[in-house]
Amino acid sequence: MSLSEDLHQAVAGVMSAHGLGLVSRLVFAVELVEEGTGDLGLLRGSVPATMPVWDELGLHRYAVSDIEAVITASRLAGEEGE
């Protein structure tokens, strides 16, 4: 099994345990820290692994748009974001 498939199973299990439904597709971006040097790296991927790159990009953009909407709403409500 691949790393992407392992992550899909783990996320799907957590979502199911919280009653949030089935995970059909998954995109992820993970910041990694090298233990010895402290260097930062980025791991990104998708499930299924055969997902076209444009679909992966679309899901990432959709997530960014959702985050931007939350930030805008909190600013309009006069709340301070972190």
PDB file of N, CA and C in Angstrom:
ATOM      1  N   MET A   1       0.848  -1.175   0.000  1.00  0.00           N
ATOM      2  CA  MET A   1       0.000   0.000   0.000  1.00  0.00           C
ATOM      3  C   MET A   1       0.900   1.246   0.000  1.00  0.00           C
ATOM      4  N   SER A   2       0.461   2.307  -0.685  1.00  0.00           N
ATOM      5  CA  SER A   2       1.270   3.517  -0.779  1.00  0.00           C
ATOM      6  C   SER A   2       0.976   4.471   0.376  1.00  0.00           C
ATOM      7  N   LEU A   3       1.835   5.459   0.527  1.00  0.00           N
ATOM      8  CA  LEU A   3       1.644   6.476   1.564  1.00  0.00           C
ATOM      9  C   LEU A   3       0.304   7.180   1.380  1.00  0.00           C
ATOM     10  N   SER A   4      -0.033   7.534   0.137  1.00  0.00           N
ATOM     11  CA  SER A   4      -1.305   8.202  -0.134  1.00  0.00           C
ATOM     12  C   SER A   4      -2.492   7.343   0.285  1.00  0.00           C
ATOM     13  N   GLU A   5      -2.434   6.059  -0.028  1.00  0.00           N
ATOM     14  CA  GLU A   5      -3.521   5.159   0.355  1.00  0.00           C
ATOM     15  C   GLU A   5      -3.613   5.008   1.864  1.00  0.00           C
ATOM     16  N   ASP A   6      -2.470   4.944   2.547  1.00  0.00           N
ATOM     17  CA  ASP A   6      -2.464   4.876   4.015  1.00  0.00           C
ATOM     18  C   ASP A   6      -3.114   6.118   4.608  1.00  0.00           C
ATOM     19  N   LEU A   7      -2.764   7.307   4.073  1.00  0.00           N
ATOM     20  CA  LEU A   7      -3.362   8.554   4.562  1.00  0.00           C
ATOM     21  C   LEU A   7      -4.864   8.581   4.300  1.00  0.00           C
ATOM     22  N   HIS A   8      -5.263   8.094   3.126  1.00  0.00           N
ATOM     23  CA  HIS A   8      -6.693   8.057   2.799  1.00  0.00           C
ATOM     24  C   HIS A   8      -7.451   7.205   3.807  1.00  0.00           C
ATOM     25  N   GLN A   9      -6.932   6.024   4.117  1.00  0.00           N
ATOM     26  CA  GLN A   9      -7.594   5.152   5.086  1.00  0.00           C
ATOM     27  C   GLN A   9      -7.649   5.787   6.466  1.00  0.00           C
ATOM     28  N   ALA A  10      -6.561   6.444   6.868  1.00  0.00           N
ATOM     29  CA  ALA A  10      -6.535   7.084   8.190  1.00  0.00           C
ATOM     30  C   ALA A  10      -7.550   8.225   8.268  1.00  0.00           C
ATOM     31  N   VAL A  11      -7.570   9.086   7.257  1.00  0.00           N
ATOM     32  CA  VAL A  11      -8.504  10.216   7.248  1.00  0.00           C
ATOM     33  C   VAL A  11      -9.942   9.705   7.159  1.00  0.00           C
ATOM     34  N   ALA A  12     -10.179   8.721   6.307  1.00  0.00           N
ATOM     35  CA  ALA A  12     -11.529   8.171   6.173  1.00  0.00           C
ATOM     36  C   ALA A  12     -12.016   7.592   7.497  1.00  0.00           C
ATOM     37  N   GLY A  13     -11.125   6.938   8.225  1.00  0.00           N
ATOM     38  CA  GLY A  13     -11.504   6.381   9.525  1.00  0.00           C
ATOM     39  C   GLY A  13     -11.864   7.457  10.531  1.00  0.00           C
ATOM     40  N   VAL A  14     -11.109   8.539  10.557  1.00  0.00           N
ATOM     41  CA  VAL A  14     -11.393   9.651  11.476  1.00  0.00           C
ATOM     42  C   VAL A  14     -12.712  10.319  11.103  1.00  0.00           C
ATOM     43  N   MET A  15     -12.920  10.572   9.822  1.00  0.00           N
ATOM     44  CA  MET A  15     -14.162  11.213   9.371  1.00  0.00           C
ATOM     45  C   MET A  15     -15.370  10.353   9.727  1.00  0.00           C
ATOM     46  N   SER A  16     -15.252   9.073   9.476  1.00  0.00           N
ATOM     47  CA  SER A  16     -16.344   8.157   9.788  1.00  0.00           C
ATOM     48  C   SER A  16     -16.634   8.124  11.283  1.00  0.00           C
ATOM     49  N   ALA A  17     -15.580   8.111  12.095  1.00  0.00           N
ATOM     50  CA  ALA A  17     -15.758   8.076  13.555  1.00  0.00           C
ATOM     51  C   ALA A  17     -16.478   9.318  14.067  1.00  0.00           C
ATOM     52  N   HIS A  18     -16.350  10.420  13.339  1.00  0.00           N
ATOM     53  CA  HIS A  18     -17.005  11.669  13.739  1.00  0.00           C
ATOM     54  C   HIS A  18     -18.308  11.907  12.979  1.00  0.00           C
ATOM     55  N   GLY A  19     -18.753  10.926  12.215  1.00  0.00           N
ATOM     56  CA  GLY A  19     -20.020  11.015  11.503  1.00  0.00           C
ATOM     57  C   GLY A  19     -20.025  12.020  10.366  1.00  0.00           C
ATOM     58  N   LEU A  20     -18.868  12.228   9.729  1.00  0.00           N
ATOM     59  CA  LEU A  20     -18.773  13.253   8.693  1.00  0.00           C
ATOM     60  C   LEU A  20     -18.889  12.700   7.278  1.00  0.00           C
ATOM     61  N   GLY A  21     -19.183  11.441   7.112  1.00  0.00           N
ATOM     62  CA  GLY A  21     -19.405  10.886   5.785  1.00  0.00           C
ATOM     63  C   GLY A  21     -18.183  10.234   5.192  1.00  0.00           C
ATOM     64  N   LEU A  22     -18.352   9.800   3.938  1.00  0.00           N
ATOM     65  CA  LEU A  22     -17.307   9.071   3.234  1.00  0.00           C
ATOM     66  C   LEU A  22     -16.320  10.030   2.582  1.00  0.00           C
ATOM     67  N   VAL A  23     -15.082   9.644   2.519  1.00  0.00           N
ATOM     68  CA  VAL A  23     -14.044  10.412   1.838  1.00  0.00           C
ATOM     69  C   VAL A  23     -13.906   9.817   0.441  1.00  0.00           C
ATOM     70  N   SER A  24     -14.272  10.616  -0.577  1.00  0.00           N
ATOM     71  CA  SER A  24     -14.190  10.096  -1.941  1.00  0.00           C
ATOM     72  C   SER A  24     -12.848  10.411  -2.585  1.00  0.00           C
ATOM     73  N   ARG A  25     -12.390  11.626  -2.420  1.00  0.00           N
ATOM     74  CA  ARG A  25     -11.092  12.032  -2.959  1.00  0.00           C
ATOM     75  C   ARG A  25     -10.393  12.824  -1.866  1.00  0.00           C
ATOM     76  N   LEU A  26      -9.080  12.797  -1.902  1.00  0.00           N
ATOM     77  CA  LEU A  26      -8.301  13.459  -0.867  1.00  0.00           C
ATOM     78  C   LEU A  26      -7.094  14.124  -1.507  1.00  0.00           C
ATOM     79  N   VAL A  27      -6.873  15.386  -1.171  1.00  0.00           N
ATOM     80  CA  VAL A  27      -5.628  16.058  -1.526  1.00  0.00           C
ATOM     81  C   VAL A  27      -5.007  16.526  -0.228  1.00  0.00           C
ATOM     82  N   PHE A  28      -3.689  16.507  -0.176  1.00  0.00           N
ATOM     83  CA  PHE A  28      -3.042  16.904   1.066  1.00  0.00           C
ATOM     84  C   PHE A  28      -1.757  17.647   0.775  1.00  0.00           C
ATOM     85  N   ALA A  29      -1.442  18.538   1.685  1.00  0.00           N
ATOM     86  CA  ALA A  29      -0.162  19.247   1.693  1.00  0.00           C
ATOM     87  C   ALA A  29       0.345  19.165   3.124  1.00  0.00           C
ATOM     88  N   VAL A  30       1.533  18.617   3.281  1.00  0.00           N
ATOM     89  CA  VAL A  30       2.095  18.383   4.605  1.00  0.00           C
ATOM     90  C   VAL A  30       3.467  19.033   4.683  1.00  0.00           C
ATOM     91  N   GLU A  31       3.663  19.868   5.694  1.00  0.00           N
ATOM     92  CA  GLU A  31       4.993  20.444   5.918  1.00  0.00           C
ATOM     93  C   GLU A  31       5.787  19.470   6.778  1.00  0.00           C
ATOM     94  N   LEU A  32       6.951  19.128   6.315  1.00  0.00           N
ATOM     95  CA  LEU A  32       7.813  18.187   7.031  1.00  0.00           C
ATOM     96  C   LEU A  32       9.047  18.919   7.543  1.00  0.00           C
ATOM     97  N   VAL A  33       9.540  18.493   8.705  1.00  0.00           N
ATOM     98  CA  VAL A  33      10.755  19.045   9.287  1.00  0.00           C
ATOM     99  C   VAL A  33      11.779  17.923   9.380  1.00  0.00           C
ATOM    100  N   GLU A  34      12.915  18.138   8.756  1.00  0.00           N
ATOM    101  CA  GLU A  34      14.000  17.160   8.815  1.00  0.00           C
ATOM    102  C   GLU A  34      14.511  17.099  10.248  1.00  0.00           C
ATOM    103  N   GLU A  35      14.510  15.916  10.829  1.00  0.00           N
ATOM    104  CA  GLU A  35      14.881  15.765  12.241  1.00  0.00           C
ATOM    105  C   GLU A  35      16.294  16.233  12.542  1.00  0.00           C
ATOM    106  N   GLY A  36      17.233  15.919  11.695  1.00  0.00           N
ATOM    107  CA  GLY A  36      18.627  16.258  11.971  1.00  0.00           C
ATOM    108  C   GLY A  36      18.957  17.722  11.749  1.00  0.00           C
ATOM    109  N   THR A  37      18.434  18.294  10.663  1.00  0.00           N
ATOM    110  CA  THR A  37      18.837  19.657  10.287  1.00  0.00           C
ATOM    111  C   THR A  37      17.791  20.726  10.553  1.00  0.00           C
ATOM    112  N   GLY A  38      16.558  20.325  10.703  1.00  0.00           N
ATOM    113  CA  GLY A  38      15.485  21.294  10.883  1.00  0.00           C
ATOM    114  C   GLY A  38      15.004  21.895   9.575  1.00  0.00           C
ATOM    115  N   ASP A  39      15.538  21.410   8.444  1.00  0.00           N
ATOM    116  CA  ASP A  39      15.106  21.909   7.136  1.00  0.00           C
ATOM    117  C   ASP A  39      13.640  21.579   6.910  1.00  0.00           C
ATOM    118  N   LEU A  40      12.933  22.502   6.249  1.00  0.00           N
ATOM    119  CA  LEU A  40      11.523  22.307   5.955  1.00  0.00           C
ATOM    120  C   LEU A  40      11.357  21.731   4.559  1.00  0.00           C
ATOM    121  N   GLY A  41      10.367  20.904   4.406  1.00  0.00           N
ATOM    122  CA  GLY A  41      10.029  20.338   3.113  1.00  0.00           C
ATOM    123  C   GLY A  41       8.526  20.267   2.969  1.00  0.00           C
ATOM    124  N   LEU A  42       8.062  20.050   1.757  1.00  0.00           N
ATOM    125  CA  LEU A  42       6.632  19.972   1.480  1.00  0.00           C
ATOM    126  C   LEU A  42       6.339  18.646   0.798  1.00  0.00           C
ATOM    127  N   LEU A  43       5.364  17.949   1.314  1.00  0.00           N
ATOM    128  CA  LEU A  43       4.873  16.727   0.709  1.00  0.00           C
ATOM    129  C   LEU A  43       3.440  16.992   0.299  1.00  0.00           C
ATOM    130  N   ARG A  44       3.129  16.771  -0.956  1.00  0.00           N
ATOM    131  CA  ARG A  44       1.752  16.926  -1.398  1.00  0.00           C
ATOM    132  C   ARG A  44       1.381  15.717  -2.211  1.00  0.00           C
ATOM    133  N   GLY A  45       0.102  15.427  -2.235  1.00  0.00           N
ATOM    134  CA  GLY A  45      -0.343  14.266  -2.991  1.00  0.00           C
ATOM    135  C   GLY A  45      -1.844  14.206  -3.073  1.00  0.00           C
ATOM    136  N   SER A  46      -2.329  13.137  -3.670  1.00  0.00           N
ATOM    137  CA  SER A  46      -3.762  12.971  -3.832  1.00  0.00           C
ATOM    138  C   SER A  46      -4.117  11.498  -3.820  1.00  0.00           C
ATOM    139  N   VAL A  47      -5.366  11.230  -3.534  1.00  0.00           N
ATOM    140  CA  VAL A  47      -5.919   9.888  -3.620  1.00  0.00           C
ATOM    141  C   VAL A  47      -7.224  10.027  -4.385  1.00  0.00           C
ATOM    142  N   PRO A  48      -7.416   9.317  -5.454  1.00  0.00           N
ATOM    143  CA  PRO A  48      -6.540   8.272  -5.941  1.00  0.00           C
ATOM    144  C   PRO A  48      -5.259   8.851  -6.539  1.00  0.00           C
ATOM    145  N   ALA A  49      -4.220   8.037  -6.540  1.00  0.00           N
ATOM    146  CA  ALA A  49      -2.929   8.483  -7.056  1.00  0.00           C
ATOM    147  C   ALA A  49      -2.991   8.811  -8.541  1.00  0.00           C
ATOM    148  N   THR A  50      -3.988   8.300  -9.221  1.00  0.00           N
ATOM    149  CA  THR A  50      -4.146   8.554 -10.651  1.00  0.00           C
ATOM    150  C   THR A  50      -4.969   9.808 -10.935  1.00  0.00           C
ATOM    151  N   MET A  51      -5.300  10.576  -9.884  1.00  0.00           N
ATOM    152  CA  MET A  51      -6.086  11.793 -10.080  1.00  0.00           C
ATOM    153  C   MET A  51      -5.304  12.746 -10.981  1.00  0.00           C
ATOM    154  N   PRO A  52      -5.941  13.256 -12.030  1.00  0.00           N
ATOM    155  CA  PRO A  52      -5.242  14.217 -12.889  1.00  0.00           C
ATOM    156  C   PRO A  52      -4.786  15.435 -12.096  1.00  0.00           C
ATOM    157  N   VAL A  53      -3.643  15.977 -12.448  1.00  0.00           N
ATOM    158  CA  VAL A  53      -3.069  17.100 -11.708  1.00  0.00           C
ATOM    159  C   VAL A  53      -4.033  18.290 -11.686  1.00  0.00           C
ATOM    160  N   TRP A  54      -4.813  18.478 -12.740  1.00  0.00           N
ATOM    161  CA  TRP A  54      -5.751  19.607 -12.761  1.00  0.00           C
ATOM    162  C   TRP A  54      -6.876  19.407 -11.755  1.00  0.00           C
ATOM    163  N   ASP A  55      -7.307  18.171 -11.540  1.00  0.00           N
ATOM    164  CA  ASP A  55      -8.309  17.903 -10.510  1.00  0.00           C
ATOM    165  C   ASP A  55      -7.726  18.152  -9.120  1.00  0.00           C
ATOM    166  N   GLU A  56      -6.477  17.715  -8.931  1.00  0.00           N
ATOM    167  CA  GLU A  56      -5.812  17.954  -7.648  1.00  0.00           C
ATOM    168  C   GLU A  56      -5.710  19.454  -7.383  1.00  0.00           C
ATOM    169  N   LEU A  57      -5.279  20.194  -8.387  1.00  0.00           N
ATOM    170  CA  LEU A  57      -5.172  21.650  -8.256  1.00  0.00           C
ATOM    171  C   LEU A  57      -6.531  22.271  -7.950  1.00  0.00           C
ATOM    172  N   GLY A  58      -7.566  21.799  -8.616  1.00  0.00           N
ATOM    173  CA  GLY A  58      -8.910  22.323  -8.370  1.00  0.00           C
ATOM    174  C   GLY A  58      -9.366  22.114  -6.941  1.00  0.00           C
ATOM    175  N   LEU A  59      -9.075  20.944  -6.365  1.00  0.00           N
ATOM    176  CA  LEU A  59      -9.455  20.696  -4.975  1.00  0.00           C
ATOM    177  C   LEU A  59      -8.665  21.581  -4.014  1.00  0.00           C
ATOM    178  N   HIS A  60      -7.384  21.792  -4.303  1.00  0.00           N
ATOM    179  CA  HIS A  60      -6.595  22.706  -3.468  1.00  0.00           C
ATOM    180  C   HIS A  60      -7.151  24.127  -3.554  1.00  0.00           C
ATOM    181  N   ARG A  61      -7.483  24.572  -4.752  1.00  0.00           N
ATOM    182  CA  ARG A  61      -8.050  25.925  -4.920  1.00  0.00           C
ATOM    183  C   ARG A  61      -9.392  26.055  -4.221  1.00  0.00           C
ATOM    184  N   TYR A  62     -10.199  25.022  -4.289  1.00  0.00           N
ATOM    185  CA  TYR A  62     -11.485  25.015  -3.602  1.00  0.00           C
ATOM    186  C   TYR A  62     -11.282  25.180  -2.101  1.00  0.00           C
ATOM    187  N   ALA A  63     -10.286  24.481  -1.542  1.00  0.00           N
ATOM    188  CA  ALA A  63      -9.985  24.591  -0.111  1.00  0.00           C
ATOM    189  C   ALA A  63      -9.515  25.998   0.236  1.00  0.00           C
ATOM    190  N   VAL A  64      -8.653  26.577  -0.605  1.00  0.00           N
ATOM    191  CA  VAL A  64      -8.166  27.933  -0.360  1.00  0.00           C
ATOM    192  C   VAL A  64      -9.324  28.928  -0.395  1.00  0.00           C
ATOM    193  N   SER A  65     -10.224  28.765  -1.356  1.00  0.00           N
ATOM    194  CA  SER A  65     -11.386  29.655  -1.446  1.00  0.00           C
ATOM    195  C   SER A  65     -12.244  29.569  -0.192  1.00  0.00           C
ATOM    196  N   ASP A  66     -12.411  28.362   0.332  1.00  0.00           N
ATOM    197  CA  ASP A  66     -13.195  28.175   1.543  1.00  0.00           C
ATOM    198  C   ASP A  66     -12.530  28.869   2.734  1.00  0.00           C
ATOM    199  N   ILE A  67     -11.213  28.736   2.852  1.00  0.00           N
ATOM    200  CA  ILE A  67     -10.479  29.402   3.934  1.00  0.00           C
ATOM    201  C   ILE A  67     -10.597  30.916   3.798  1.00  0.00           C
ATOM    202  N   GLU A  68     -10.453  31.420   2.575  1.00  0.00           N
ATOM    203  CA  GLU A  68     -10.574  32.868   2.349  1.00  0.00           C
ATOM    204  C   GLU A  68     -11.964  33.372   2.713  1.00  0.00           C
ATOM    205  N   ALA A  69     -12.998  32.593   2.428  1.00  0.00           N
ATOM    206  CA  ALA A  69     -14.365  32.985   2.774  1.00  0.00           C
ATOM    207  C   ALA A  69     -14.548  33.071   4.286  1.00  0.00           C
ATOM    208  N   VAL A  70     -13.965  32.127   5.015  1.00  0.00           N
ATOM    209  CA  VAL A  70     -14.052  32.151   6.487  1.00  0.00           C
ATOM    210  C   VAL A  70     -13.340  33.389   7.036  1.00  0.00           C
ATOM    211  N   ILE A  71     -12.170  33.699   6.491  1.00  0.00           N
ATOM    212  CA  ILE A  71     -11.411  34.873   6.938  1.00  0.00           C
ATOM    213  C   ILE A  71     -12.194  36.142   6.658  1.00  0.00           C
ATOM    214  N   THR A  72     -12.759  36.250   5.458  1.00  0.00           N
ATOM    215  CA  THR A  72     -13.540  37.431   5.096  1.00  0.00           C
ATOM    216  C   THR A  72     -14.746  37.587   6.015  1.00  0.00           C
ATOM    217  N   ALA A  73     -15.449  36.498   6.267  1.00  0.00           N
ATOM    218  CA  ALA A  73     -16.626  36.550   7.141  1.00  0.00           C
ATOM    219  C   ALA A  73     -16.245  36.984   8.549  1.00  0.00           C
ATOM    220  N   SER A  74     -15.121  36.482   9.068  1.00  0.00           N
ATOM    221  CA  SER A  74     -14.722  36.855  10.423  1.00  0.00           C
ATOM    222  C   SER A  74     -14.298  38.320  10.477  1.00  0.00           C
ATOM    223  N   ARG A  75     -13.660  38.809   9.416  1.00  0.00           N
ATOM    224  CA  ARG A  75     -13.287  40.225   9.383  1.00  0.00           C
ATOM    225  C   ARG A  75     -14.507  41.121   9.318  1.00  0.00           C
ATOM    226  N   LEU A  76     -15.509  40.739   8.533  1.00  0.00           N
ATOM    227  CA  LEU A  76     -16.721  41.527   8.435  1.00  0.00           C
ATOM    228  C   LEU A  76     -17.487  41.532   9.754  1.00  0.00           C
ATOM    229  N   ALA A  77     -17.358  40.442  10.509  1.00  0.00           N
ATOM    230  CA  ALA A  77     -18.015  40.344  11.814  1.00  0.00           C
ATOM    231  C   ALA A  77     -17.213  41.045  12.903  1.00  0.00           C
ATOM    232  N   GLY A  78     -16.029  41.562  12.548  1.00  0.00           N
ATOM    233  CA  GLY A  78     -15.188  42.262  13.505  1.00  0.00           C
ATOM    234  C   GLY A  78     -14.406  41.355  14.421  1.00  0.00           C
ATOM    235  N   GLU A  79     -14.270  40.103  14.031  1.00  0.00           N
ATOM    236  CA  GLU A  79     -13.515  39.154  14.856  1.00  0.00           C
ATOM    237  C   GLU A  79     -12.054  39.151  14.419  1.00  0.00           C
ATOM    238  N   GLU A  80     -11.188  38.907  15.361  1.00  0.00           N
ATOM    239  CA  GLU A  80      -9.768  38.789  15.058  1.00  0.00           C
ATOM    240  C   GLU A  80      -9.462  37.345  14.725  1.00  0.00           C
ATOM    241  N   GLY A  81      -8.776  37.121  13.610  1.00  0.00           N
ATOM    242  CA  GLY A  81      -8.390  35.771  13.219  1.00  0.00           C
ATOM    243  C   GLY A  81      -6.977  35.477  13.652  1.00  0.00           C
ATOM    244  N   GLU A  82      -6.645  34.210  13.631  1.00  0.00           N
ATOM    245  CA  GLU A  82      -5.285  33.806  14.006  1.00  0.00           C
ATOM    246  C   GLU A  82      -4.599  33.211  12.822  1.00  0.00           C
TER     247      GLU A  82
END
